[in-house]
GROMACS .gro file of C-alpha atoms in nm:
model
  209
    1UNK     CA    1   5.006   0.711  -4.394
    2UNK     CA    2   4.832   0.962  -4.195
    3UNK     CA    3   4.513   1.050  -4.180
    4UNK     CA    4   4.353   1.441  -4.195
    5UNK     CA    5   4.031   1.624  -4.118
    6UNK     CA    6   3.819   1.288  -4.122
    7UNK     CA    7   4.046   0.970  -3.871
    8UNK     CA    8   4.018   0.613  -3.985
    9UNK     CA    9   4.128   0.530  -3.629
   10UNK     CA   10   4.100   0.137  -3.734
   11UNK     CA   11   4.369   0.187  -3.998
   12UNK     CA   12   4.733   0.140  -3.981
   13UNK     CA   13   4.740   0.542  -3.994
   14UNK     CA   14   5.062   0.674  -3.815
   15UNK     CA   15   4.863   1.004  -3.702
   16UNK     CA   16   4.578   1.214  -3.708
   17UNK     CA   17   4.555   1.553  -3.778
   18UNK     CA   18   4.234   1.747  -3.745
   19UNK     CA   19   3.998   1.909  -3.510
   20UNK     CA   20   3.900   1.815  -3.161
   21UNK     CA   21   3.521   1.778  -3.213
   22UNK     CA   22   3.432   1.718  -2.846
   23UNK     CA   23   3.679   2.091  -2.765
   24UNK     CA   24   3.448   2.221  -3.065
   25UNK     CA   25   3.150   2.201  -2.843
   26UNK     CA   26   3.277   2.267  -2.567
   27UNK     CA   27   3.382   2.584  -2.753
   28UNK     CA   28   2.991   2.637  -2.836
   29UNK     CA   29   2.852   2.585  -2.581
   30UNK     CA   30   3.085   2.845  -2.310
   31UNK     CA   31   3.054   3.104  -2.643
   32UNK     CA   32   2.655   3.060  -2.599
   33UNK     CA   33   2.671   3.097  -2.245
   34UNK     CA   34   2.872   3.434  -2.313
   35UNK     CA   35   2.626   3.559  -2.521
   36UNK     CA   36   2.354   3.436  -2.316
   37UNK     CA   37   2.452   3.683  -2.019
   38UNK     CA   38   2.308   3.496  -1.718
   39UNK     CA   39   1.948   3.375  -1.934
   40UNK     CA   40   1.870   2.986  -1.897
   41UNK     CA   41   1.648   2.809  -2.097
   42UNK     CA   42   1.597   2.532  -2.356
   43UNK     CA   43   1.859   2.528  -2.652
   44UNK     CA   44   1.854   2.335  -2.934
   45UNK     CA   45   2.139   2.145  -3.135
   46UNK     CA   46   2.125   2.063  -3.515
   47UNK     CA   47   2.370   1.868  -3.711
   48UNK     CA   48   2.468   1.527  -3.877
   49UNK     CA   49   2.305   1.329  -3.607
   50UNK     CA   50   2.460   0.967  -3.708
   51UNK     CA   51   2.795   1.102  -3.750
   52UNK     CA   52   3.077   1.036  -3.508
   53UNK     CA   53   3.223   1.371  -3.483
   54UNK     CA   54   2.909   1.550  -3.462
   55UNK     CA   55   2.805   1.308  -3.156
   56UNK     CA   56   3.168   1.420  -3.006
   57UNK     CA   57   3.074   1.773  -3.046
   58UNK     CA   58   2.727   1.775  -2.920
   59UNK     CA   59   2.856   1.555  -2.584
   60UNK     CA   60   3.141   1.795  -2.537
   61UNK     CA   61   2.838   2.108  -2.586
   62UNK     CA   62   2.640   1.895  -2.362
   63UNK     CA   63   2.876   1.902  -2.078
   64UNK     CA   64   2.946   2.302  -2.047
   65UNK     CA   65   2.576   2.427  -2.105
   66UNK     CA   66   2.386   2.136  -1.898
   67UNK     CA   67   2.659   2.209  -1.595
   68UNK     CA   68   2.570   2.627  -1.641
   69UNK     CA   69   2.161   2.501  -1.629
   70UNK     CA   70   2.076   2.543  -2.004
   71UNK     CA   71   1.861   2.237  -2.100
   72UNK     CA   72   1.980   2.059  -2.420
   73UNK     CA   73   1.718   1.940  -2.667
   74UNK     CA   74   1.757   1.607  -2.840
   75UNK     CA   75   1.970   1.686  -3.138
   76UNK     CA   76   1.791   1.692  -3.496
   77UNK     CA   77   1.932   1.566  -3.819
   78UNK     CA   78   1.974   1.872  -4.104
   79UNK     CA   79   2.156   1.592  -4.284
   80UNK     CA   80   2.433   1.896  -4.422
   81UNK     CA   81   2.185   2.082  -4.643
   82UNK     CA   82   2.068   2.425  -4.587
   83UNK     CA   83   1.768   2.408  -4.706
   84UNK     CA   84   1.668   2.101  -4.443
   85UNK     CA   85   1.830   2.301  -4.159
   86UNK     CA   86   1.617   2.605  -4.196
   87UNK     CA   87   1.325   2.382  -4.203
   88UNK     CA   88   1.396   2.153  -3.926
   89UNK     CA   89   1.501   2.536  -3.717
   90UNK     CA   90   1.165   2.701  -3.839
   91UNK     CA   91   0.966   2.361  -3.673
   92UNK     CA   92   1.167   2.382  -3.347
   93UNK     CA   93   1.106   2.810  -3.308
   94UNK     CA   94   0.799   2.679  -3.368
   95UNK     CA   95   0.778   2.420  -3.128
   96UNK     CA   96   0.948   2.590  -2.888
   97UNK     CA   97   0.847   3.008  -2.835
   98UNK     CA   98   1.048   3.029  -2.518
   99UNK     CA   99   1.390   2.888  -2.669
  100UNK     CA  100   1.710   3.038  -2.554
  101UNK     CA  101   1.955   2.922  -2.797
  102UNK     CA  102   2.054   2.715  -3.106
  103UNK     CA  103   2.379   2.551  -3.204
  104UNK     CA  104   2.460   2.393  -3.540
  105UNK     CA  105   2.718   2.118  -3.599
  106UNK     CA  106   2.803   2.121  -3.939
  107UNK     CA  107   2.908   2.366  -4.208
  108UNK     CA  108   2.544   2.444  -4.346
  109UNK     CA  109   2.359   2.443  -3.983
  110UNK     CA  110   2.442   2.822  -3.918
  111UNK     CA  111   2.309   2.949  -4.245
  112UNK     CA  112   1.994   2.703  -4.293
  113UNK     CA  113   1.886   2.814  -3.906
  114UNK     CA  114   2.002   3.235  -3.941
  115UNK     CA  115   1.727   3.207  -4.245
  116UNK     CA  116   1.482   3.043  -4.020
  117UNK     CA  117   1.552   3.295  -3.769
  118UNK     CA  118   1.546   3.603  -4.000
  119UNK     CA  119   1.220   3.457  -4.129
  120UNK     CA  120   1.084   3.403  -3.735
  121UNK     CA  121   1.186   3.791  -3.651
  122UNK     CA  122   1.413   3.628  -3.372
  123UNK     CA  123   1.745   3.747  -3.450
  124UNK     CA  124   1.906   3.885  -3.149
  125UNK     CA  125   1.659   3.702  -2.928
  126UNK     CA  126   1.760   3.347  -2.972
  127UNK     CA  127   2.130   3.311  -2.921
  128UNK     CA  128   2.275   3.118  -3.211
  129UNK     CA  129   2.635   2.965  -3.237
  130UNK     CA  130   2.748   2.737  -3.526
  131UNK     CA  131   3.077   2.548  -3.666
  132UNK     CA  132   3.273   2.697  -3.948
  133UNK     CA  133   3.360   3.071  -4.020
  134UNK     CA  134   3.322   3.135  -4.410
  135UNK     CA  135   3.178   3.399  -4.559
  136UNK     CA  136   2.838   3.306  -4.558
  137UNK     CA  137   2.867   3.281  -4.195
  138UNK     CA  138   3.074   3.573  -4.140
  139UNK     CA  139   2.791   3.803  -4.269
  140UNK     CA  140   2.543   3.646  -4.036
  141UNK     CA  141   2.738   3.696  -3.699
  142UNK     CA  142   2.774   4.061  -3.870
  143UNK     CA  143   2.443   4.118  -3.870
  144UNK     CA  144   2.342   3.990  -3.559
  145UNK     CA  145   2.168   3.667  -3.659
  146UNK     CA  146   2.470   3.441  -3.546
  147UNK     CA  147   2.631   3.497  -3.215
  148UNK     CA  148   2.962   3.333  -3.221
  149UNK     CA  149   3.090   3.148  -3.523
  150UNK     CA  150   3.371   2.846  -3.380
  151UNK     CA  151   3.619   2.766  -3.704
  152UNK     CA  152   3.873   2.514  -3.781
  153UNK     CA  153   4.212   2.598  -3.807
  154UNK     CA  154   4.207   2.379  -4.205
  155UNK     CA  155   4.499   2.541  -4.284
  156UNK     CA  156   4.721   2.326  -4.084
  157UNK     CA  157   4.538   2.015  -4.156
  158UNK     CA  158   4.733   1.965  -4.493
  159UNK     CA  159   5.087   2.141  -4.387
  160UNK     CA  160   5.104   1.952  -4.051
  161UNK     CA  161   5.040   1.647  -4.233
  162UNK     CA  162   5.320   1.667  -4.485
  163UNK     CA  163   5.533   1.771  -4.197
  164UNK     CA  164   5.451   1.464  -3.978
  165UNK     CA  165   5.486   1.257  -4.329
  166UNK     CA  166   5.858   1.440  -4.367
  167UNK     CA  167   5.921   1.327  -4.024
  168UNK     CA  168   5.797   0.983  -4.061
  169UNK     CA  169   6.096   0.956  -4.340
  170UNK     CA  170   6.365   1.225  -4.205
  171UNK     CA  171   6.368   1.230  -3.809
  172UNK     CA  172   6.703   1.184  -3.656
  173UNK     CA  173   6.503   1.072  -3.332
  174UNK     CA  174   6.510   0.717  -3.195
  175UNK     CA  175   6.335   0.494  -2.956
  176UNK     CA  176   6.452   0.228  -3.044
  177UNK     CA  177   6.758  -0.017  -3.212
  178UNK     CA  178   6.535  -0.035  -3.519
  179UNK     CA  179   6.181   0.200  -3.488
  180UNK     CA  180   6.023   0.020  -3.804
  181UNK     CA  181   6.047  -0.306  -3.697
  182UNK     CA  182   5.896  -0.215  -3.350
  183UNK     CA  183   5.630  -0.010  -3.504
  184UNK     CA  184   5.717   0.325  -3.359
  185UNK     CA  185   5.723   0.674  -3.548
  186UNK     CA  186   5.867   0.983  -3.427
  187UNK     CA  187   5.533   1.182  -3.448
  188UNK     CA  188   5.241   1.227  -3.208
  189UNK     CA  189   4.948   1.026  -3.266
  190UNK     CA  190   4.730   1.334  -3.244
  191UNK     CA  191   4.772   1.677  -3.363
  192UNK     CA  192   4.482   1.884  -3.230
  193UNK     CA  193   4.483   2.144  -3.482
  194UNK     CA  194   4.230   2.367  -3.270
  195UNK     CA  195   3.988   2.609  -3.359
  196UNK     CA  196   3.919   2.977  -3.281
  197UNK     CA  197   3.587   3.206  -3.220
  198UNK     CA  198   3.448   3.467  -3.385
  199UNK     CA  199   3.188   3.707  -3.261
  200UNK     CA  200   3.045   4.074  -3.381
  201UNK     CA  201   3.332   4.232  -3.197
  202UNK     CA  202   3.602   4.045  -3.426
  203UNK     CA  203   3.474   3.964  -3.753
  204UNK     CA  204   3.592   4.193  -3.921
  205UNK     CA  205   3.948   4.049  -3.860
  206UNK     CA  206   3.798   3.718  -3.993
  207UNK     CA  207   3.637   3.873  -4.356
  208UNK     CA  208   3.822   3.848  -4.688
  209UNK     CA  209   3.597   4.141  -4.826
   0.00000   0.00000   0.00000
């Protein structure tokens, strides 16, 4: 078995193959700092607050922007609904006048906060960066409201796991006199799929329309 996208690490899984959440914030936070041009300030984080990979991400955003001088704001649960992320954004642009930035976690972050930004007449002024580059979040980078979109690369999650499950079965490589029995399979343990960025200069490389 191996496991994709979401890791059972506890399970007898012979691999993993997904995104680097901890890299995925890291990838954030230097695309905020990019955008940001030299401004410091206070920048908020949104996402799945109780979830593992979120609390990867927003440690591995955490360790780029705090090192450049950006202060990080507790991160605040949008619990994955739009709707709750552009409410719990409109409090904190509320809260918070002088805010430099905003970075969501999870796939409906970017669009509930570029609504609460649009609403706020802030787009352009508070730099924005999110996870996940469909189309919803592809038109909001093109028109300004999103800074720098960081996507998944899903497409290999699926095809590298087959592979890895065809080598599991087919490899001609050994470690041993008998692999099974000593519990080793000719795959890595991690495949770090990786993810790429996408900004106003590029989208339009990104867009199915």
């Amino acid at each position: 078995m191996v496991c994709v996208d979401a890791d059972v690490p506890a399970s007898k899984r012979l691999a993993f193959i997904g995104t680097d959440w901890f890299d995925l914030g890291v990838r954030q936070a230097e695309a905020m700092l990019k955008a940001l041009a030299g401004r410091k300030g206070k920048v908020a984080m949104l996402g799945l607050i109780d979830q593992v990979i979120d609390q990867q991400a927003f440690n591995g955003f955490r360790s780029v922007a705090e090192k450049a001088g950006l202060t990080c704001l507790d991160p605040q649960h949008d619990k994955g609904n739009q709707a709750e992320a552009a409410r719990v954004a409109a409090a904190i642009l509320q809260a918070h006048p002088d805010l430099a930035g905003m970075a969501g976690f999870d796939s409906e972050s970017g669009p509930g906060f570029g609504q609460a930004i649009k609403e706020a007449g802030k787009a352009g002024k508070v730099v924005t960066t999110c996870v996940e580059a469909e189309e919803q979040h592809l038109r909001l980078v093109k028109e300004g409201v999103i800074s720098a979109a960081v996507g998944q690369k899903r497409e290999l999650f699926t095809y590298l796991g087959v592979k890895a499950l065809f080598e599991v079965n087919h490899s001609k490589l050994r470690f041993t006199s008998d692999d099974k029995k000593a519990g080793v399979a000719p795959v890595p343990i991690n495949y770090n799929t990786g993810t790429y960025t996408v900004t106003k200069e590029n989208v339009d490389l990104f867009s199915k329309g």
